[in-house]
Short mmCIF file of C-alpha atoms in Angstrom, two decimals:
data_model
loop_
_atom_site.label_atom_id
_atom_site.label_comp_id
_atom_site.label_asym_id
_atom_site.label_seq_id
_atom_site.Cartn_x
_atom_site.Cartn_y
_atom_site.Cartn_z
CA MET A 1 127.98 -139.50 -125.83
CA LYS A 2 124.83 -141.54 -124.83
CA GLN A 3 124.52 -143.43 -121.99
CA VAL A 4 123.18 -146.92 -123.00
CA ASP A 5 122.94 -147.96 -119.39
CA ARG A 6 119.86 -146.96 -117.28
CA PHE A 7 119.86 -146.21 -113.66
CA LYS A 8 116.26 -148.57 -113.02
CA LYS A 9 114.94 -145.57 -110.54
CA LEU A 10 115.72 -141.89 -112.55
CA PRO A 11 113.49 -140.32 -115.03
CA ASP A 12 114.77 -139.80 -118.61
CA ASN A 13 117.89 -137.63 -119.47
CA ALA A 14 117.87 -136.49 -115.37
CA ARG A 15 120.30 -134.42 -114.48
CA ILE A 16 122.63 -133.20 -111.38
CA GLN A 17 122.10 -129.62 -110.59
CA ALA A 18 124.40 -130.90 -106.99
CA MET A 19 127.11 -132.74 -105.49
CA GLY A 20 126.46 -133.85 -101.03
CA ASN A 21 128.17 -135.58 -99.08
CA LEU A 22 129.25 -138.99 -98.39
CA PHE A 23 126.58 -140.11 -95.87
CA LYS A 24 124.77 -144.02 -94.74
CA TYR A 25 121.91 -145.32 -92.35
CA ASN A 26 123.54 -147.32 -89.28
CA ASP A 27 121.58 -150.48 -90.78
CA ARG A 28 122.91 -150.88 -94.17
CA LEU A 29 126.61 -151.93 -95.78
CA THR A 30 126.83 -149.76 -98.40
CA TRP A 31 127.71 -145.73 -98.66
CA ASP A 32 125.31 -143.15 -100.30
CA ILE A 33 126.24 -139.49 -101.65
CA GLY A 34 124.01 -136.67 -101.81
CA VAL A 35 122.43 -135.61 -105.61
CA ARG A 36 120.26 -132.91 -106.64
CA ILE A 37 118.50 -134.27 -109.71
CA ASP A 38 116.58 -131.52 -111.98
CA ASN A 39 113.16 -133.54 -113.60
CA SER A 40 113.63 -136.68 -109.41
CA THR A 41 113.18 -136.09 -105.79
CA ARG A 42 115.92 -138.26 -105.16
CA GLN A 43 117.87 -137.06 -103.54
CA ALA A 44 121.00 -139.72 -103.86
CA LEU A 45 122.98 -142.24 -105.16
CA LYS A 46 125.12 -145.37 -104.62
CA PHE A 47 129.00 -143.55 -103.63
CA SER A 48 130.33 -146.46 -106.16
CA GLN A 49 128.37 -144.71 -109.25
CA LEU A 50 130.99 -141.94 -108.34
CA PRO A 51 132.33 -142.59 -112.00
CA TYR A 52 129.31 -141.89 -113.81
CA LEU A 53 127.85 -138.58 -111.31
CA SER A 54 129.56 -134.89 -111.69
CA ARG A 55 127.54 -131.90 -111.57
CA GLN A 56 125.46 -131.18 -114.54
CA VAL A 57 125.95 -135.11 -116.63
CA VAL A 58 122.86 -136.12 -117.81
CA LEU A 59 122.03 -139.57 -117.06
CA ASN A 60 119.77 -141.70 -118.35
CA GLN A 61 119.83 -139.98 -121.88
CA THR A 62 117.08 -140.69 -124.78
CA VAL A 63 119.20 -138.24 -126.52
CA ALA A 64 123.01 -137.33 -126.84
CA ALA A 65 123.03 -134.71 -124.56
CA ILE A 66 126.43 -132.18 -123.80
CA PRO A 67 126.60 -131.62 -120.43
CA PRO A 68 125.75 -127.26 -119.73
CA GLY A 69 128.81 -125.01 -119.44
CA PHE A 70 131.46 -123.73 -121.40
CA PRO A 71 134.44 -126.36 -121.98
CA VAL A 72 138.22 -124.67 -120.55
CA GLU A 73 141.30 -126.25 -120.79
CA PHE A 74 143.91 -125.25 -118.33
CA ILE A 75 147.38 -126.62 -116.44
CA LEU A 76 147.59 -127.36 -112.92
CA PRO A 77 150.24 -125.48 -110.99
CA ASP A 78 151.99 -126.77 -108.16
CA ASN A 79 150.30 -127.78 -105.67
CA THR A 80 151.51 -125.62 -103.01
CA LEU A 81 149.31 -122.60 -104.60
CA TRP A 82 145.92 -124.36 -104.16
CA GLN A 83 144.04 -122.97 -101.18
CA LEU A 84 141.49 -124.65 -99.59
CA ALA A 85 137.90 -122.84 -100.43
CA THR A 86 133.87 -124.19 -100.56
CA VAL A 87 131.96 -124.22 -103.55
CA LYS A 88 129.97 -121.18 -102.22
CA ASP A 89 133.33 -118.86 -102.12
CA CYS A 90 133.18 -119.71 -106.05
CA GLY A 91 129.90 -117.23 -106.65
CA LEU A 92 128.88 -119.08 -109.30
CA VAL A 93 126.61 -122.53 -108.64
CA LYS A 94 123.33 -120.34 -107.47
CA PHE A 95 121.52 -123.58 -106.08
CA LYS A 96 121.90 -123.12 -103.26
CA ALA A 97 119.90 -126.63 -101.60
CA GLY A 98 121.14 -130.09 -99.21
CA ASP A 99 125.24 -129.95 -99.36
CA GLU A 100 125.97 -128.37 -102.19
CA GLN A 101 127.63 -124.92 -100.98
CA SER A 102 129.88 -126.57 -98.50
CA GLN A 103 131.69 -129.29 -100.59
CA TYR A 104 135.22 -128.60 -100.59
CA CYS A 105 137.41 -127.76 -103.73
CA PHE A 106 141.04 -126.83 -104.79
CA MET A 107 141.51 -122.89 -105.29
CA PHE A 108 144.47 -121.61 -108.00
CA GLU A 109 145.47 -119.80 -110.43
CA SER A 110 146.18 -120.12 -113.61
CA GLU A 111 147.39 -118.54 -116.88
CA GLY A 112 145.07 -115.40 -116.06
CA LYS A 113 142.42 -117.44 -114.30
CA THR A 114 140.61 -118.39 -110.83
CA ILE A 115 140.53 -121.89 -111.22
CA TYR A 116 137.20 -124.03 -108.45
CA LEU A 117 138.14 -127.50 -108.30
CA PRO A 118 135.89 -129.35 -106.70
CA GLN A 119 138.16 -132.36 -104.75
CA LEU A 120 135.30 -135.20 -105.17
CA GLU A 121 135.49 -134.28 -109.29
CA LEU A 122 139.44 -134.45 -108.77
CA ALA A 123 139.27 -137.76 -107.22
CA ARG A 124 137.25 -139.17 -109.96
CA ALA A 125 139.08 -137.94 -112.62
CA LEU A 126 142.59 -139.40 -110.80
CA PHE A 127 141.10 -142.34 -109.19
CA PHE A 128 137.12 -142.97 -109.41
CA THR A 129 137.00 -144.16 -112.96
CA ASN A 130 136.18 -147.52 -111.52
CA ASN A 131 133.46 -148.66 -109.06
CA TYR A 132 136.57 -150.59 -107.68
CA PHE A 133 138.55 -147.79 -106.61
CA ALA A 134 135.94 -145.94 -104.82
CA ASN A 135 134.45 -149.14 -102.96
CA ALA A 136 138.49 -149.44 -101.95
CA ALA A 137 138.74 -146.02 -101.27
CA LEU A 138 136.21 -145.57 -97.89
CA VAL A 139 138.26 -149.14 -96.79
CA SER A 140 140.76 -148.91 -94.13
CA ASN A 141 144.84 -149.76 -96.12
CA ALA A 142 142.10 -152.12 -98.93
CA LEU A 143 145.44 -151.64 -101.02
CA ASP A 144 148.08 -153.47 -99.27
CA PHE A 145 145.30 -156.42 -98.30
CA GLU A 146 144.29 -156.87 -101.92
CA PHE A 147 147.93 -156.59 -103.86
CA ASP A 148 151.29 -157.40 -103.30
CA VAL A 149 154.52 -155.82 -105.50
CA GLU A 150 157.41 -157.66 -106.21
CA HIS A 151 160.35 -155.97 -107.58
CA ASN A 152 162.56 -157.45 -110.55
CA PRO A 153 160.96 -160.78 -110.41
CA SER A 154 162.53 -164.10 -111.39
CA SER A 155 160.32 -164.05 -115.55
CA ASP A 156 161.59 -167.08 -117.93
CA ASP A 157 160.35 -164.84 -120.86
CA GLU A 158 163.30 -163.13 -122.12
CA GLU A 159 161.49 -161.28 -124.90
CA PHE A 160 159.28 -159.53 -122.56
CA PRO A 161 160.89 -159.64 -119.17
CA LEU A 162 159.42 -157.71 -115.97
CA ASP A 163 160.90 -155.34 -113.76
CA VAL A 164 158.09 -155.12 -111.38
CA LEU A 165 154.48 -157.46 -110.42
CA ILE A 166 152.07 -156.70 -109.75
CA ASN A 167 150.27 -159.20 -107.35
CA ALA A 168 146.83 -159.13 -106.86
CA LEU A 169 145.76 -161.74 -103.86
CA PRO A 170 143.90 -163.54 -102.98
CA THR A 171 142.00 -161.22 -100.75
CA THR A 172 141.09 -158.98 -103.74
CA ASN A 173 137.44 -157.10 -104.61
CA CYS A 174 139.16 -155.90 -107.77
CA PRO A 175 137.42 -158.57 -110.63
CA LYS A 176 140.09 -159.55 -112.95
CA ILE A 177 138.01 -158.14 -115.62
CA LEU A 178 139.65 -154.54 -115.54
CA PHE A 179 142.79 -155.60 -115.99
CA ASP A 180 141.50 -156.14 -119.84
CA ASN A 181 141.60 -152.15 -120.17
CA GLU A 182 145.71 -151.33 -120.91
CA GLY A 183 144.64 -147.99 -119.44
CA PHE A 184 143.35 -149.97 -115.71
CA ARG A 185 147.01 -151.58 -115.72
CA TYR A 186 149.04 -148.28 -116.11
CA LEU A 187 145.88 -146.73 -113.19
CA LEU A 188 146.81 -149.10 -110.58
CA ALA A 189 150.10 -149.27 -111.40
CA TRP A 190 150.38 -145.50 -110.35
CA VAL A 191 148.96 -145.77 -107.83
CA LEU A 192 150.80 -148.84 -106.71
CA LEU A 193 154.18 -147.77 -107.20
CA ASP A 194 154.81 -143.69 -106.96
CA SER A 195 154.15 -142.93 -103.08
CA ASP A 196 152.67 -139.36 -103.30
CA VAL A 197 149.77 -140.68 -104.83
CA LYS A 198 149.29 -143.51 -103.21
CA SER A 199 149.31 -141.14 -100.18
CA SER A 200 146.93 -139.25 -101.63
CA PHE A 201 144.97 -142.38 -102.20
CA GLU A 202 145.00 -143.43 -98.49
CA SER A 203 144.80 -139.63 -97.50
CA ILE A 204 140.94 -140.24 -98.46
CA TYR A 205 140.60 -143.21 -95.35
CA LYS A 206 142.09 -140.32 -92.74
CA TYR A 207 140.52 -137.81 -94.11
CA PHE A 208 136.89 -140.26 -93.81
CA SER A 209 138.08 -141.79 -90.84
CA GLN A 210 138.80 -138.40 -88.48
CA GLU A 211 135.84 -136.43 -89.91
CA LEU A 212 132.89 -138.48 -89.42
CA ILE A 213 130.54 -137.30 -88.16
CA LYS A 214 127.95 -139.84 -85.96
CA THR A 215 124.34 -139.50 -85.04
CA ASN A 216 121.78 -142.44 -83.49
CA LYS A 217 120.56 -143.65 -87.41
CA PHE A 218 123.46 -142.67 -89.74
CA LYS A 219 126.74 -141.43 -90.40
CA ARG A 220 128.16 -138.82 -93.13
CA TRP A 221 131.09 -137.14 -94.21
CA THR A 222 132.19 -134.32 -96.30
CA PHE A 223 134.62 -135.47 -99.08
CA ARG A 224 138.13 -134.39 -98.99
CA PHE A 225 141.92 -135.07 -99.65
CA ASP A 226 144.84 -134.26 -100.01
CA PRO A 227 145.88 -134.67 -104.14
CA PRO A 228 149.55 -136.18 -106.01
CA GLN A 229 151.50 -133.21 -106.80
CA LEU A 230 149.78 -132.77 -110.24
CA LYS A 231 151.96 -129.59 -111.58
CA GLY A 232 152.12 -128.84 -115.32
CA VAL A 233 149.29 -131.84 -116.15
CA LYS A 234 147.08 -130.23 -118.90
CA THR A 235 142.55 -129.96 -117.85
CA SER A 236 140.97 -130.14 -120.48
CA ALA A 237 136.68 -129.81 -118.82
CA ARG A 238 133.88 -128.24 -118.59
CA GLY A 239 131.60 -125.81 -115.90
CA TRP A 240 130.31 -122.80 -115.19
CA LYS A 241 132.40 -118.95 -115.67
CA SER A 242 132.16 -115.62 -115.05
CA PRO A 243 130.96 -112.36 -117.57
CA ASP A 244 134.55 -111.30 -118.41
CA GLU A 245 136.27 -115.52 -118.32
CA ASN A 246 138.41 -114.82 -115.87
CA LEU A 247 136.78 -117.42 -113.11
CA TRP A 248 135.53 -120.56 -113.14
CA PHE A 249 133.85 -123.46 -111.41
CA ILE A 250 134.60 -126.75 -112.80
CA ASN A 251 131.72 -129.33 -112.94
CA ARG A 252 133.80 -132.01 -114.89
CA ILE A 253 137.34 -133.55 -115.71
CA GLU A 254 136.89 -134.63 -119.79
CA ALA A 255 140.83 -135.33 -119.88
CA LEU A 256 144.02 -135.27 -117.93
CA GLU A 257 147.48 -135.17 -120.06
CA ASN A 258 151.06 -135.52 -118.77
CA LEU A 259 150.23 -137.34 -115.90
CA SER A 260 154.06 -138.45 -113.92
CA PHE A 261 155.03 -142.05 -114.59
CA PRO A 262 157.08 -144.00 -112.53
CA ASP A 263 160.73 -144.14 -115.16
CA ILE A 264 159.98 -148.28 -115.29
CA ALA A 265 160.09 -150.26 -118.58
CA ASP A 266 157.89 -153.84 -117.95
CA ILE A 267 155.31 -154.57 -115.57
CA GLY A 268 153.55 -157.44 -115.31
CA TYR A 269 150.01 -158.34 -113.91
CA PHE A 270 149.06 -161.42 -111.81
CA HIS A 271 145.54 -162.37 -111.05
CA PRO A 272 144.50 -165.34 -108.82
CA ASN A 273 141.57 -165.75 -111.68
CA PHE A 274 142.64 -165.78 -114.46
CA SER A 275 143.24 -167.88 -117.21
CA GLU A 276 145.19 -168.36 -120.12
CA ASN A 277 143.47 -169.23 -123.70
CA LYS A 278 146.13 -171.05 -125.73
CA PRO A 279 146.54 -169.99 -128.96
CA SER A 280 144.17 -170.74 -131.68
CA SER A 281 145.59 -172.16 -135.21
CA SER A 282 141.71 -171.79 -136.47
CA LYS A 283 140.07 -168.35 -137.20
CA GLY A 284 137.95 -166.80 -134.69
CA THR A 285 135.06 -164.18 -135.35
CA GLY A 286 136.36 -162.59 -132.04
CA GLY A 287 134.45 -162.59 -128.74
CA THR A 288 132.81 -160.24 -126.36
CA TYR A 289 133.12 -159.56 -122.05
CA PRO A 290 130.16 -161.30 -120.56
CA GLN A 291 127.17 -158.44 -121.30
CA LEU A 292 123.77 -157.68 -119.47
CA PRO A 293 121.31 -157.15 -122.83
CA THR A 294 121.60 -153.47 -124.88
CA GLN A 295 120.24 -152.12 -122.49
CA ARG A 296 121.16 -153.17 -118.72
CA GLU A 297 119.63 -151.00 -115.64
CA ILE A 298 121.43 -150.32 -112.64
CA ASP A 299 119.96 -150.09 -109.51
CA GLU A 300 120.41 -147.66 -107.07
CA GLU A 301 119.66 -149.14 -104.28
CA SER A 302 121.01 -152.92 -104.46
CA ASP A 303 123.85 -154.15 -103.11
CA GLY A 304 126.15 -156.77 -105.21
CA SER A 305 126.35 -160.53 -104.97
CA SER A 306 128.74 -163.43 -104.05
CA ASP A 307 127.29 -165.67 -106.68
CA SER A 308 127.41 -164.09 -110.46
CA GLU A 309 130.59 -163.41 -112.45
CA SER A 310 130.73 -159.68 -112.68
CA ALA A 311 130.00 -157.98 -115.80
CA LEU A 312 131.67 -154.56 -117.91
CA ILE A 313 129.88 -151.69 -118.40
CA PHE A 314 130.75 -148.79 -119.45
CA CYS A 315 130.36 -145.19 -118.96
CA ASP A 316 130.95 -141.45 -120.77
CA ALA A 317 135.34 -141.86 -120.79
CA THR A 318 137.69 -139.36 -118.18
CA LEU A 319 140.84 -139.65 -120.74
CA ILE A 320 144.48 -139.34 -119.17
CA ASN A 321 147.83 -139.70 -120.58
CA PHE A 322 150.63 -140.48 -118.56
CA ASN A 323 154.50 -139.17 -119.17
CA ASN A 324 156.21 -142.57 -119.18
CA SER A 325 154.71 -145.48 -120.66
CA PRO A 326 155.86 -149.22 -120.01
CA ARG A 327 155.01 -152.18 -121.39
CA THR A 328 152.35 -154.25 -119.61
CA ARG A 329 150.64 -157.51 -119.66
CA LYS A 330 148.98 -160.12 -117.16
CA VAL A 331 151.53 -163.28 -116.08
CA TYR A 332 149.85 -166.47 -116.49
CA ALA A 333 149.85 -168.98 -113.54
CA LYS A 334 147.67 -172.17 -115.39
CA ALA A 335 146.37 -172.20 -119.20
CA LYS A 336 143.45 -174.22 -120.61
CA ALA A 337 142.81 -174.64 -124.55
CA LYS A 338 140.51 -172.25 -126.24
CA SER A 339 138.35 -172.98 -128.60
CA ALA A 340 138.18 -170.92 -131.57
CA GLY A 341 135.64 -167.26 -131.10
CA LYS A 342 134.70 -168.66 -127.96
CA GLU A 343 135.03 -166.94 -124.47
CA ASP A 344 136.61 -167.68 -120.82
CA GLU A 345 134.50 -170.31 -119.89
CA GLU A 346 134.01 -169.81 -116.48
CA LYS A 347 132.11 -166.98 -117.38
CA PRO A 348 128.25 -167.39 -117.68
CA SER A 349 126.99 -166.60 -121.34
CA THR A 350 123.60 -164.53 -119.39
CA LEU A 351 123.60 -162.27 -116.76
CA SER A 352 120.27 -161.10 -114.35
CA PRO A 353 119.28 -157.36 -117.00
CA GLN A 354 120.42 -155.51 -113.57
CA VAL A 355 122.64 -154.73 -111.81
CA SER A 356 124.50 -153.38 -108.64
CA THR A 357 128.17 -151.17 -109.00
CA ASP A 358 128.67 -152.60 -104.62
CA ASP A 359 131.06 -154.82 -103.50
CA SER A 360 129.27 -158.61 -103.52
CA ASN A 361 128.40 -159.54 -100.26
CA SER A 362 125.75 -161.46 -98.12
CA ARG A 363 122.67 -159.37 -98.96
CA GLY A 364 123.59 -158.82 -102.44
CA ASP A 365 120.52 -161.08 -105.02
CA ILE A 366 121.63 -159.17 -108.52
CA PRO A 367 125.76 -159.20 -109.77
CA ARG A 368 127.62 -156.85 -109.31
CA ALA A 369 128.91 -154.57 -112.18
CA THR A 370 132.25 -153.73 -113.09
CA VAL A 371 132.53 -150.09 -113.94
CA ASP A 372 134.66 -148.73 -116.98
CA GLY A 373 134.95 -145.43 -117.84
CA LEU A 374 138.88 -144.69 -118.21
CA GLY A 375 140.13 -144.17 -121.88
CA ASP A 376 143.94 -144.43 -121.67
CA GLN A 377 145.22 -141.91 -124.59
CA THR A 378 149.27 -142.94 -123.76
CA ASP A 379 151.64 -142.45 -126.57
CA ASN A 380 152.85 -146.31 -126.28
CA ALA A 381 153.03 -148.01 -129.85
CA HIS A 382 156.35 -147.77 -129.97
CA LEU A 383 157.11 -150.10 -126.95
CA TYR A 384 155.30 -152.91 -129.27
CA LEU A 385 157.24 -152.58 -132.82
CA ASN A 386 158.73 -156.65 -131.47
CA LYS A 387 155.59 -157.73 -132.53
CA PHE A 388 156.30 -157.02 -136.23
CA ASP A 389 159.39 -159.24 -135.94
CA SER A 390 159.17 -161.28 -139.06
CA PHE A 391 157.71 -158.21 -140.63
CA PHE A 392 160.38 -155.90 -140.88
CA LYS A 393 162.94 -158.42 -141.52
CA MET A 394 161.12 -159.18 -144.62
CA LEU A 395 161.15 -155.77 -145.22
CA GLU A 396 164.68 -155.57 -144.28
CA ILE A 397 165.55 -157.99 -147.57
CA LEU A 398 163.29 -156.22 -149.41
CA GLU A 399 165.85 -153.05 -149.52
CA LYS A 400 169.35 -155.01 -149.29
CA GLU A 401 168.42 -157.64 -151.93
CA TYR A 402 165.39 -155.78 -154.83
CA GLY A 403 165.96 -152.28 -154.71
CA VAL A 404 162.47 -151.31 -152.75
CA LYS A 405 162.87 -148.50 -150.79
CA GLN A 406 160.34 -147.81 -148.15
CA SER A 407 159.30 -145.12 -145.37
CA LYS A 408 159.53 -145.06 -141.61
CA PRO A 409 157.12 -147.70 -140.04
CA VAL A 410 153.92 -145.85 -138.31
CA VAL A 411 152.04 -148.42 -135.88
CA ARG A 412 149.18 -148.03 -133.95
CA LYS A 413 147.30 -150.08 -130.91
CA LEU A 414 143.79 -150.82 -132.53
CA PRO A 415 140.55 -148.60 -131.21
CA GLU A 416 138.23 -151.09 -128.57
CA ILE A 417 134.94 -150.66 -130.91
CA GLY A 418 131.95 -151.74 -129.39
CA ARG A 419 132.50 -154.36 -126.63
CA SER A 420 134.01 -156.61 -128.55
CA LYS A 421 137.95 -157.79 -127.56
CA SER A 422 139.68 -158.26 -130.83
CA HIS A 423 141.61 -155.09 -130.16
CA LEU A 424 143.22 -157.03 -127.39
CA LEU A 425 145.81 -159.99 -127.38
CA THR A 426 144.49 -163.05 -126.22
CA THR A 427 147.83 -163.91 -124.93
CA ASP A 428 147.89 -161.51 -122.59
CA SER A 429 145.58 -158.33 -123.30
CA SER A 430 148.17 -156.16 -124.56
CA PRO A 431 147.12 -153.86 -126.85
CA ARG A 432 146.36 -155.52 -130.57
CA CYS A 433 148.27 -152.93 -133.07
CA ILE A 434 149.22 -152.15 -136.66
CA ALA A 435 152.10 -151.43 -138.39
CA ILE A 436 151.97 -148.97 -141.66
CA VAL A 437 154.29 -148.81 -144.17
CA ARG A 438 154.72 -147.09 -147.30
CA ILE A 439 157.23 -148.91 -149.82
CA GLU A 440 158.52 -148.47 -153.16
CA TYR A 441 158.74 -150.69 -155.73
CA GLN A 442 159.51 -149.89 -159.98
CA ARG A 443 158.29 -146.24 -159.19
CA GLU A 444 155.02 -147.70 -157.77
CA GLY A 445 154.26 -146.51 -154.36
CA TYR A 446 152.33 -148.98 -151.77
CA PHE A 447 151.34 -148.28 -148.72
CA LEU A 448 151.72 -152.13 -146.68
CA LEU A 449 148.84 -152.82 -143.45
CA GLU A 450 150.22 -156.00 -141.22
CA VAL A 451 147.79 -156.61 -138.08
CA ASP A 452 150.31 -157.87 -135.37
CA THR A 453 147.99 -161.74 -134.27
CA SER A 454 151.88 -163.47 -132.92
CA ASP A 455 148.56 -164.95 -130.43
CA ARG A 456 147.59 -166.60 -133.64
CA ARG A 457 143.93 -165.56 -132.68
CA ALA A 458 143.25 -165.63 -136.59
CA SER A 459 144.65 -165.35 -139.45
CA ILE A 460 144.96 -162.36 -141.53
CA ALA A 461 146.87 -161.52 -144.48
CA THR A 462 149.02 -158.15 -145.32
CA LYS A 463 146.78 -155.21 -147.07
CA VAL A 464 148.79 -153.99 -150.04
CA ILE A 465 146.53 -150.80 -151.04
CA SER A 466 148.04 -148.79 -154.23
CA ALA A 467 149.70 -145.03 -153.09
CA ARG A 468 148.84 -143.64 -157.20
CA ALA A 469 144.74 -144.78 -156.22
CA LEU A 470 144.43 -143.10 -153.13
CA GLN A 471 146.05 -140.39 -153.71
CA PRO A 472 143.29 -138.29 -155.79
CA ILE A 473 141.13 -138.59 -152.93
CA GLY A 474 142.99 -137.89 -149.79
CA LEU A 475 145.42 -139.34 -147.28
CA LEU A 476 146.25 -142.49 -146.12
CA ARG A 477 146.03 -141.26 -142.69
CA ASP A 478 143.04 -139.47 -143.29
CA PHE A 479 140.82 -143.34 -143.91
CA ILE A 480 142.79 -145.09 -141.72
CA PRO A 481 140.64 -145.24 -138.73
CA GLU A 482 137.46 -146.80 -140.20
CA ILE A 483 140.14 -149.21 -141.89
CA GLU A 484 140.87 -150.19 -138.08
CA ARG A 485 136.66 -150.27 -137.56
CA ARG A 486 135.76 -151.87 -140.18
CA LEU A 487 138.27 -154.21 -139.67
CA LEU A 488 137.66 -154.78 -135.83
CA SER A 489 134.23 -155.40 -136.62
CA ASN A 490 134.73 -157.48 -139.38
CA GLN A 491 135.27 -160.56 -137.82
CA PHE A 492 138.53 -160.01 -138.32
CA SER A 493 139.11 -160.14 -141.43
CA TRP A 494 139.96 -156.70 -144.70
CA PRO A 495 136.99 -154.84 -145.72
CA LYS A 496 136.38 -155.71 -149.51
CA LYS A 497 134.27 -153.98 -150.77
CA TYR A 498 135.04 -151.13 -148.41
CA PHE A 499 138.62 -151.27 -150.20
CA ASP A 500 136.69 -151.82 -153.76
CA GLU A 501 134.85 -148.48 -153.04
CA LEU A 502 137.75 -146.29 -151.89
CA VAL A 503 140.54 -147.60 -154.53
CA GLY A 504 139.02 -149.46 -156.66
CA GLU A 505 138.71 -153.49 -156.94
CA VAL A 506 142.98 -153.96 -158.56
CA ASN A 507 144.23 -151.85 -156.18
CA HIS A 508 144.31 -153.37 -153.55
CA LYS A 509 145.07 -157.36 -152.51
CA SER A 510 146.30 -159.15 -149.91
CA ILE A 511 149.67 -161.02 -149.04
CA PRO A 512 149.16 -163.97 -146.61
CA HIS A 513 151.77 -164.31 -144.36
CA GLN A 514 153.98 -166.99 -144.56
CA GLN A 515 153.58 -170.55 -143.13
CA SER A 516 156.03 -171.89 -140.12
CA LYS A 517 157.40 -175.39 -139.55
CA ASN A 518 157.77 -173.88 -136.26
CA LYS A 519 155.51 -172.17 -133.10
CA GLY A 520 156.16 -168.88 -133.42
CA SER A 521 159.20 -166.51 -135.57
CA LEU A 522 159.39 -167.65 -139.05
CA SER A 523 163.20 -169.44 -139.86
CA GLU A 524 164.96 -166.61 -141.88
CA GLU A 525 164.33 -168.06 -145.41
CA GLU A 526 160.10 -168.72 -144.57
CA VAL A 527 161.42 -164.49 -144.15
CA LYS A 528 163.22 -164.70 -147.52
CA ARG A 529 160.26 -166.46 -149.19
CA TRP A 530 157.87 -164.56 -147.79
CA ALA A 531 159.67 -160.86 -149.34
CA VAL A 532 159.67 -163.06 -152.47
CA ARG A 533 156.52 -162.78 -152.78
CA TYR A 534 155.76 -159.09 -152.47
CA LEU A 535 157.83 -158.86 -155.34
CA SER A 536 154.44 -159.62 -157.50
CA ILE A 537 152.49 -156.19 -156.32
CA GLY A 538 153.18 -154.96 -159.25
CA LYS A 539 151.41 -157.62 -161.18
CA ARG A 540 147.41 -157.52 -161.95
#
């Protein structure tokens, strides 16, 4: 993956060779971490930039680059079988300068391999995929001061009653923009609601406060923590290996699958700066996060300003997957009107081309940035079937009254394309989904593609595709990712030219939604009228 954002004072294609201790000069407010870069004399970056930082990662890429090393997959054993070790103990890392060789690792056996996993890299993959958690980890009881967890809160939402409400307190430094990422909502709930995971996160500060070494000029610390129980978690990574492939040193974790999540069904999130956008009946063209120019510079030294809105920037994602997938949504205290296609008016339209990854403070003079490096792969699209209630009722009428046969629906979360927010519902930032159903009518097969527009962000008709026309060129599932990409990149409308080229102009059509007299779902009579219009799908 080619990273767009640049580190201001690093050269092109700067490869990280080694990671060292955390340290802070006594006249500074923020913490640095030792790094060694193969074509630079720079020996430190900010700890808040950790979402970007792993051994052999290439920063300031001018071309897409795969980090050196070899791919490996392994299953994490019970934590009681892990041993404490250092980089030096492994013997595969040849870089000797700085504090690299003394950094702590976990060492364990998995499927015949001996794995050396740097503790900082595991913590990065679990917690530090955003700079908010990196900053909070070095503050005593930060999460308790910034969040309040309310169990079984009162709610007037019959469709989405809450089991837990996570309140970001007025004292929080957590940027509200992170809550648009469902993966972050899962991660935050995982840390706050699982006592083992929270203890793991808090152990970072425990060791930090106990083992901190102080001198007249600076403070320093060798990172370590107590991991949560991770037995059975599948890990995909890159690293160095011995000639017989029995010994591995992990440079970067790329994915964690089957993380254990508490048995909770519905979670709400409140932030004091949330402002609800009322849905608009007119068609919008979609908005984006408050963004900087195409290429931004991350200042390795400057602090964030307290006078500016946090911008969102992205780094190479670490993928996660939880074994339980609750529904999540944002909860609002106030609402305001939203005009079609426009973003939150509280956000600035332009921002400085330079940003800081540190929390804002009085010394800061450039906008702070929120780093998002988390890719959520939790399979939870089935949770949003209720968003298609009227659509499925219409299909049920077609089946019962007109002999239309239908397959089991497939529901997919629409992907994030670029920096558009079209893949999220504007009402609560829950995922926008697409339902795909195959039907048969009068001996002909058709695929129906229905997009969730329950937030009334736009009016998009149901797309109908002839199964006969599609059959010679392949399976629909092979084309769905490209259809989704074009849908979200095409001002939230079906890509007609693409369908014309795919199956022919006469082999696809759009059936507009039935209009409703009342706000909300369609009445029974309106659903029936919608169903009748589908009986014309075979007519040219």
